[in-house]
Tab-separated table of C-alpha atoms and ligand atoms in Angstrom:
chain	number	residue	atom	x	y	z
A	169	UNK	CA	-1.785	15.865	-4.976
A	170	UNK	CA	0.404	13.820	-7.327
A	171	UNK	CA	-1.152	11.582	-10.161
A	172	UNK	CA	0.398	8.552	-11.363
A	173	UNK	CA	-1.127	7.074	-14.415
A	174	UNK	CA	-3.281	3.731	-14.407
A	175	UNK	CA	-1.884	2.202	-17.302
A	176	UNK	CA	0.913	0.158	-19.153
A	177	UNK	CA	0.272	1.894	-22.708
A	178	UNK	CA	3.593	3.021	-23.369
A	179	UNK	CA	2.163	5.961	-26.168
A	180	UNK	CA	-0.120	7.436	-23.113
A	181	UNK	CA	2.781	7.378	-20.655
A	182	UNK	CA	4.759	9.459	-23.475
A	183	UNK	CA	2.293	11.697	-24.271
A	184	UNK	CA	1.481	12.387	-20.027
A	185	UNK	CA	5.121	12.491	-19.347
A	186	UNK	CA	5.820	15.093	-21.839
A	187	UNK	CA	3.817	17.302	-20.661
A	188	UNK	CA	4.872	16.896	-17.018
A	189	UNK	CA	1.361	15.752	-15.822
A	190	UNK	CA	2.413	12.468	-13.886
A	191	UNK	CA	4.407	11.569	-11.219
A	192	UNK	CA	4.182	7.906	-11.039
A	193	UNK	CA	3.016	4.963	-12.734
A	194	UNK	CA	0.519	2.038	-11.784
A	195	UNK	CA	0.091	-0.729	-13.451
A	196	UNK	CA	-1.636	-4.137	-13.203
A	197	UNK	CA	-1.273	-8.147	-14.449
A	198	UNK	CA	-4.929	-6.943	-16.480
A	199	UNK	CA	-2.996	-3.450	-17.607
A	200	UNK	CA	0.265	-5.515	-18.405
A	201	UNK	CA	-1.684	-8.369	-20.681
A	202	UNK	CA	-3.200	-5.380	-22.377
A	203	UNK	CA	-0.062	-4.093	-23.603
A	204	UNK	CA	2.666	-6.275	-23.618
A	205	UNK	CA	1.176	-8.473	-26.650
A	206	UNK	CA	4.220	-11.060	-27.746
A	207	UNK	CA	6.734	-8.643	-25.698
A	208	UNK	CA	8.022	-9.388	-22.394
A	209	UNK	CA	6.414	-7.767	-19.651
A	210	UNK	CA	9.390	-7.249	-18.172
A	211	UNK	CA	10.549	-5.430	-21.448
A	212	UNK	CA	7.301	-3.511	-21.106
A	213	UNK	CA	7.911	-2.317	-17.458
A	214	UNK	CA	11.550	-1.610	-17.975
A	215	UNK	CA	10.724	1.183	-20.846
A	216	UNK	CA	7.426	2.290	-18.564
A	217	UNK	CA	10.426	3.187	-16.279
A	218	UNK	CA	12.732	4.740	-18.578
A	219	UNK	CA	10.050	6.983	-19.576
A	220	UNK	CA	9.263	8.171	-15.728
A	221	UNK	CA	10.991	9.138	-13.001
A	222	UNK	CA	9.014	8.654	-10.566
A	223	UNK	CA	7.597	5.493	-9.216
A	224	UNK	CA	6.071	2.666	-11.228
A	225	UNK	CA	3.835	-0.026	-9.685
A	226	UNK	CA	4.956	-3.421	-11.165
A	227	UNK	CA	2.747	-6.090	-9.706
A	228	UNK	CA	3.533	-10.010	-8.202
A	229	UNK	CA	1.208	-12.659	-9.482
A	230	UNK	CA	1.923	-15.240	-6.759
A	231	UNK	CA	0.443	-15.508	-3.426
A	232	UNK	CA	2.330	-17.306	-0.695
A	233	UNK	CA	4.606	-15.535	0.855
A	234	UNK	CA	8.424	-16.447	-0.270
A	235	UNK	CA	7.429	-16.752	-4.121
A	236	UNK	CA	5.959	-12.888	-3.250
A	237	UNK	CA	9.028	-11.462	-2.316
A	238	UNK	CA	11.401	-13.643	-4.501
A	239	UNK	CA	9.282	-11.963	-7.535
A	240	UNK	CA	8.997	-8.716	-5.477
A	241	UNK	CA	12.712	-8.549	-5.497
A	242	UNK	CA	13.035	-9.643	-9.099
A	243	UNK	CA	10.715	-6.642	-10.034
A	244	UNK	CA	12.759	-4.511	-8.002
A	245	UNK	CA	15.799	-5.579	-10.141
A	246	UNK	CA	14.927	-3.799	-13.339
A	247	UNK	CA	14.842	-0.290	-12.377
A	248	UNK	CA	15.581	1.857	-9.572
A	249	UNK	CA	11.719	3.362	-9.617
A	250	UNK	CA	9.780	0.081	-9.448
A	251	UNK	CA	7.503	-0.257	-6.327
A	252	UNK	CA	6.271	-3.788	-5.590
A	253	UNK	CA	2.474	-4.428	-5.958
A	254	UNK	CA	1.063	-6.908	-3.229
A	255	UNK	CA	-2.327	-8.236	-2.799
A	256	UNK	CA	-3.781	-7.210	0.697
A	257	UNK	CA	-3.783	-10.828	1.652
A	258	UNK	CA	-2.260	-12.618	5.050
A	259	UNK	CA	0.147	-13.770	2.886
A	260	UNK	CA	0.939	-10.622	1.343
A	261	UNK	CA	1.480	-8.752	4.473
A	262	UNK	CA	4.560	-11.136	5.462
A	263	UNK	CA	6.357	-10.233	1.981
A	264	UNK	CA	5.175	-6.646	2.457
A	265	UNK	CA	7.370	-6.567	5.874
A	266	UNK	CA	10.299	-8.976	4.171
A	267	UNK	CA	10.503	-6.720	1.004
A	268	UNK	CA	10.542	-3.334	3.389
A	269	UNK	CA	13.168	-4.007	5.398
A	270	UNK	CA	15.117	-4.893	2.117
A	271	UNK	CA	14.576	-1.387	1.109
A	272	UNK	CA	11.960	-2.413	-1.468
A	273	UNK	CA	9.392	-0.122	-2.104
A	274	UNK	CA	5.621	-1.684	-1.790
A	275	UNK	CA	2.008	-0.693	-2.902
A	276	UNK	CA	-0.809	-2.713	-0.966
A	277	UNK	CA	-3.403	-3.503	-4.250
A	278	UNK	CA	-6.701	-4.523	-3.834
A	279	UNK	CA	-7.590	-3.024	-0.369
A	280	UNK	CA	-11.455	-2.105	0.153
A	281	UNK	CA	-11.836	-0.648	3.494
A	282	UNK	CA	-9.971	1.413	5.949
A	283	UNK	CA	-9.124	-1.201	8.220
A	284	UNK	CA	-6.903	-2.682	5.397
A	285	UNK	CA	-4.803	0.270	4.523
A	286	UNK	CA	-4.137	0.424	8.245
A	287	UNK	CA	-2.973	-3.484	8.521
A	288	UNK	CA	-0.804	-2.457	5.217
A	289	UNK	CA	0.780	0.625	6.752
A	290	UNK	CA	1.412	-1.375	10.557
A	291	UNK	CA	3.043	-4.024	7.418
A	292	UNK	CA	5.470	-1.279	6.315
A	293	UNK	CA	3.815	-0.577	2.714
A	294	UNK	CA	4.834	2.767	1.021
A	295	UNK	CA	1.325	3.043	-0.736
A	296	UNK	CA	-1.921	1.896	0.015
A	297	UNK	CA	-4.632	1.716	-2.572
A	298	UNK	CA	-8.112	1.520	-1.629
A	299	UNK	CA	-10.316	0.742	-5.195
A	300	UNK	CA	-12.945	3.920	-5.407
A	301	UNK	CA	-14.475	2.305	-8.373
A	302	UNK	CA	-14.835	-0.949	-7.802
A	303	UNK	CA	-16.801	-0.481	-4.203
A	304	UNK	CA	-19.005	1.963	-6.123
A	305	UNK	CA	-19.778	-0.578	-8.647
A	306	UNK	CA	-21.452	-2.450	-5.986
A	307	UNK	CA	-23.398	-0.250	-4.171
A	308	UNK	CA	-20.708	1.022	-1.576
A	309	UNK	CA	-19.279	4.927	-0.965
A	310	UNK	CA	-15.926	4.217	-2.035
A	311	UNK	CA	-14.663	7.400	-1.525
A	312	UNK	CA	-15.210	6.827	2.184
A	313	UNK	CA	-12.506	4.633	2.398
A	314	UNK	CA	-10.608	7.254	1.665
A	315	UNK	CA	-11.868	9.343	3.352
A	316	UNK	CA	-11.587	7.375	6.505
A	317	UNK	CA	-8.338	5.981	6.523
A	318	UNK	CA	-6.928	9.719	5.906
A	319	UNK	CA	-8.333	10.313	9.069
A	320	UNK	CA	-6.825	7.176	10.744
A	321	UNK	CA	-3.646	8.139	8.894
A	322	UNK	CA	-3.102	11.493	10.064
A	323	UNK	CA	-4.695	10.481	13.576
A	324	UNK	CA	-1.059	8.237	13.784
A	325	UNK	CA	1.175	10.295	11.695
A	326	UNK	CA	1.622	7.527	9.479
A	327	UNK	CA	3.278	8.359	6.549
A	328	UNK	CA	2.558	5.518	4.102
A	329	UNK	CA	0.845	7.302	1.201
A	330	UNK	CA	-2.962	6.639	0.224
A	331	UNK	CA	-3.072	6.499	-3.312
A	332	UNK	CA	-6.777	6.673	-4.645
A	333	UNK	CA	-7.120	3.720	-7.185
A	334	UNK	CA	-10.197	2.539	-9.880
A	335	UNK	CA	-11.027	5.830	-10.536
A	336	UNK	CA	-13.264	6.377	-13.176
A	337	UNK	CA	-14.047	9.936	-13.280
A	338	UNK	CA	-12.870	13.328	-12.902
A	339	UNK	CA	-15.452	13.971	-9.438
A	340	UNK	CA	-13.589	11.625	-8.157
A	341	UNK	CA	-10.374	13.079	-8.495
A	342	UNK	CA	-11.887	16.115	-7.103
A	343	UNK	CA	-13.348	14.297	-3.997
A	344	UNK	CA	-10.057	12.399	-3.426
A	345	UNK	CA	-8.119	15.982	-3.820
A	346	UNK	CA	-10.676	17.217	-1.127
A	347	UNK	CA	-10.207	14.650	1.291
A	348	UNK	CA	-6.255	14.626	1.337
A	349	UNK	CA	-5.377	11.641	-0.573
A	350	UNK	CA	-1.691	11.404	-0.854
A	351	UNK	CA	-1.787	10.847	-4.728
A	352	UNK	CA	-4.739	9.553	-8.077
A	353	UNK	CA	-4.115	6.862	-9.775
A	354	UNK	CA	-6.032	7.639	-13.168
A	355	UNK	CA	-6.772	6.071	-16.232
A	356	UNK	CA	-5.464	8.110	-19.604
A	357	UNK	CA	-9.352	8.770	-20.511
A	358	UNK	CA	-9.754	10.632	-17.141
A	359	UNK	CA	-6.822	12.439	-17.114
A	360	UNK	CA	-7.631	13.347	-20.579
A	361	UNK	CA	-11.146	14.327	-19.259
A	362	UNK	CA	-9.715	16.478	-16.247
A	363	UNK	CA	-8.145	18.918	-19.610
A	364	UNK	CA	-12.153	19.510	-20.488
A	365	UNK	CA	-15.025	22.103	-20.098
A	366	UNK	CA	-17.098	22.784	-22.847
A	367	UNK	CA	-16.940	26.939	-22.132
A	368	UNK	CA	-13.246	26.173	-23.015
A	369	UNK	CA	-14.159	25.453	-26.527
A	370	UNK	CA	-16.636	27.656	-26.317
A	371	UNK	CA	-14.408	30.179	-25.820
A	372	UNK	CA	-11.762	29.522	-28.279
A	373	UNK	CA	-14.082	29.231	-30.898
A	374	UNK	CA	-15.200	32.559	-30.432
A	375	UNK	CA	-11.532	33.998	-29.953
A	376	UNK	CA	-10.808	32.371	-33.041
A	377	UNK	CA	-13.226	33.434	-35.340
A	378	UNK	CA	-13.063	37.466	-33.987
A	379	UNK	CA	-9.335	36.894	-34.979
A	380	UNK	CA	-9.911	35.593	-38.317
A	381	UNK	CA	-12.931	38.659	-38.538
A	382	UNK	CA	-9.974	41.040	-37.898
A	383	UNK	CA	-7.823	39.580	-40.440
A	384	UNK	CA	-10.055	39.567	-42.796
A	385	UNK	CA	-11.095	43.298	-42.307
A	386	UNK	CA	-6.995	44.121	-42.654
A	387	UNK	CA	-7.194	42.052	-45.880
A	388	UNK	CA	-9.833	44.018	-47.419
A	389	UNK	CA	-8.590	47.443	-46.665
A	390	UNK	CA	-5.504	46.501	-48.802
B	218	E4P	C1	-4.612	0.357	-9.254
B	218	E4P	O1	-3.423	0.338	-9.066
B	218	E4P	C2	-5.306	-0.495	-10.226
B	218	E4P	O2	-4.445	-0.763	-11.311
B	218	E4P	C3	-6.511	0.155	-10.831
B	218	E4P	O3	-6.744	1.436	-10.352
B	218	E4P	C4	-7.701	-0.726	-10.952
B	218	E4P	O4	-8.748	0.005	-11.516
B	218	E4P	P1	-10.022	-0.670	-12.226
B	218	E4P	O5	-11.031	-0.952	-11.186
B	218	E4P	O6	-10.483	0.380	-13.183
B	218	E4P	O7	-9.519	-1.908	-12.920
């Protein structure tokens, strides 16, 4: 399963990239306003994809159709490893079929059931990504959109990739890895959390002190 990281925070990216935990990058207008501060966003993006190779989710704030893909090809412009984020909306589905046969790479955003993903993939989107946390948040099993649309996915060999978005904790990285989903989209504190048990620190306490036992013993015979 790859993992992209849900985030524009340049010192996270470095610190993920380094040690070779991410493939991929997602970000979000939210995300973006986080970060960028006084800087361009574009600036922001552009070192997001200098620090990754692989690809980074830049998303379109308009919504009718030609503004979508003039801004979807503008995105496209500052590196080779930006994918185009598009709302799942009517709209969105037209620039998602204009931008593909351009070559441009495109992540469907915002999709909340299975039926979605599957109108994104007949669209020609790279990535779907169905929002786990967000459907939980209001009383829905979001991981059975996942669930379901790798069924529908496989059940079609469709190769767009399901990429499990709002994911808030490490179970659901674990159900998502279960079920087949093509790649996580996490937020630093999971991936963070995903590095965590307690008998871990449990453990190297112990080691540690033994250790320091022994060298103190060698001390004292000297
Ligand atoms: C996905 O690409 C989105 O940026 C993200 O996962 C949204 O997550 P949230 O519900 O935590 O904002």
């Amino acid at each position: 399963m790859k993992f992209f990281l849900d985030t524009a925070s340049l010192k996270d990216i470095s610190w993920a990239a380094q040690a070779g935990l991410i493939d991929g990058i997602t970000t979000n207008p939210s995300l973006l306003s986080k970060q960028a501060g006084d800087l361009d966003p574009r600036d922001v993006l552009k070192e997001i994809c200098s620090l990754v190779e692989g690809p980074v989710s830049a998303e379109v704030v308009a919504v009718d159709a030609d503004a979508m893909v003039r801004e979807g090809q503008s995105l496209a412009k500052i590196a080779d490893n930006i994918v185009v984020k598009i709302p799942m909306l009517e709209d969105g589905m037209i620039a998602v079929r204009r931008l593909a046969t351009e070559g441009i790479r495109t992540n469907v955003t915002l999709c909340f059931s299975s039926v979605q993903c599957l109108i994104a993939a007949k669209a020609g989107a790279s990535y779907v990504s169905p929002f786990i946390g967000r459907l939980d948040d209001v009383g829905q099993e979001g991981m059975d959109v996942i669930r379901e649309a790798r069924v529908i996915f496989d059940n079609y060999s469709i190769e767009t990739e399901i990429l499990a978005a709002s994911i808030r904790h490490p179970r659901h990285v674990v159900e998502a890895a279960m079920i087949g989903a093509d790649v996580a989209t996490l937020p630093p504190d999971v991936l963070k959390k995903l590095l965590l048990h307690p008998l871990t620190d449990r453990g190297l306490d112990q080691f540690l002190a033994d250790w320091n036992k022994l060298v103190a013993r060698a001390k004292a015979a000297v």
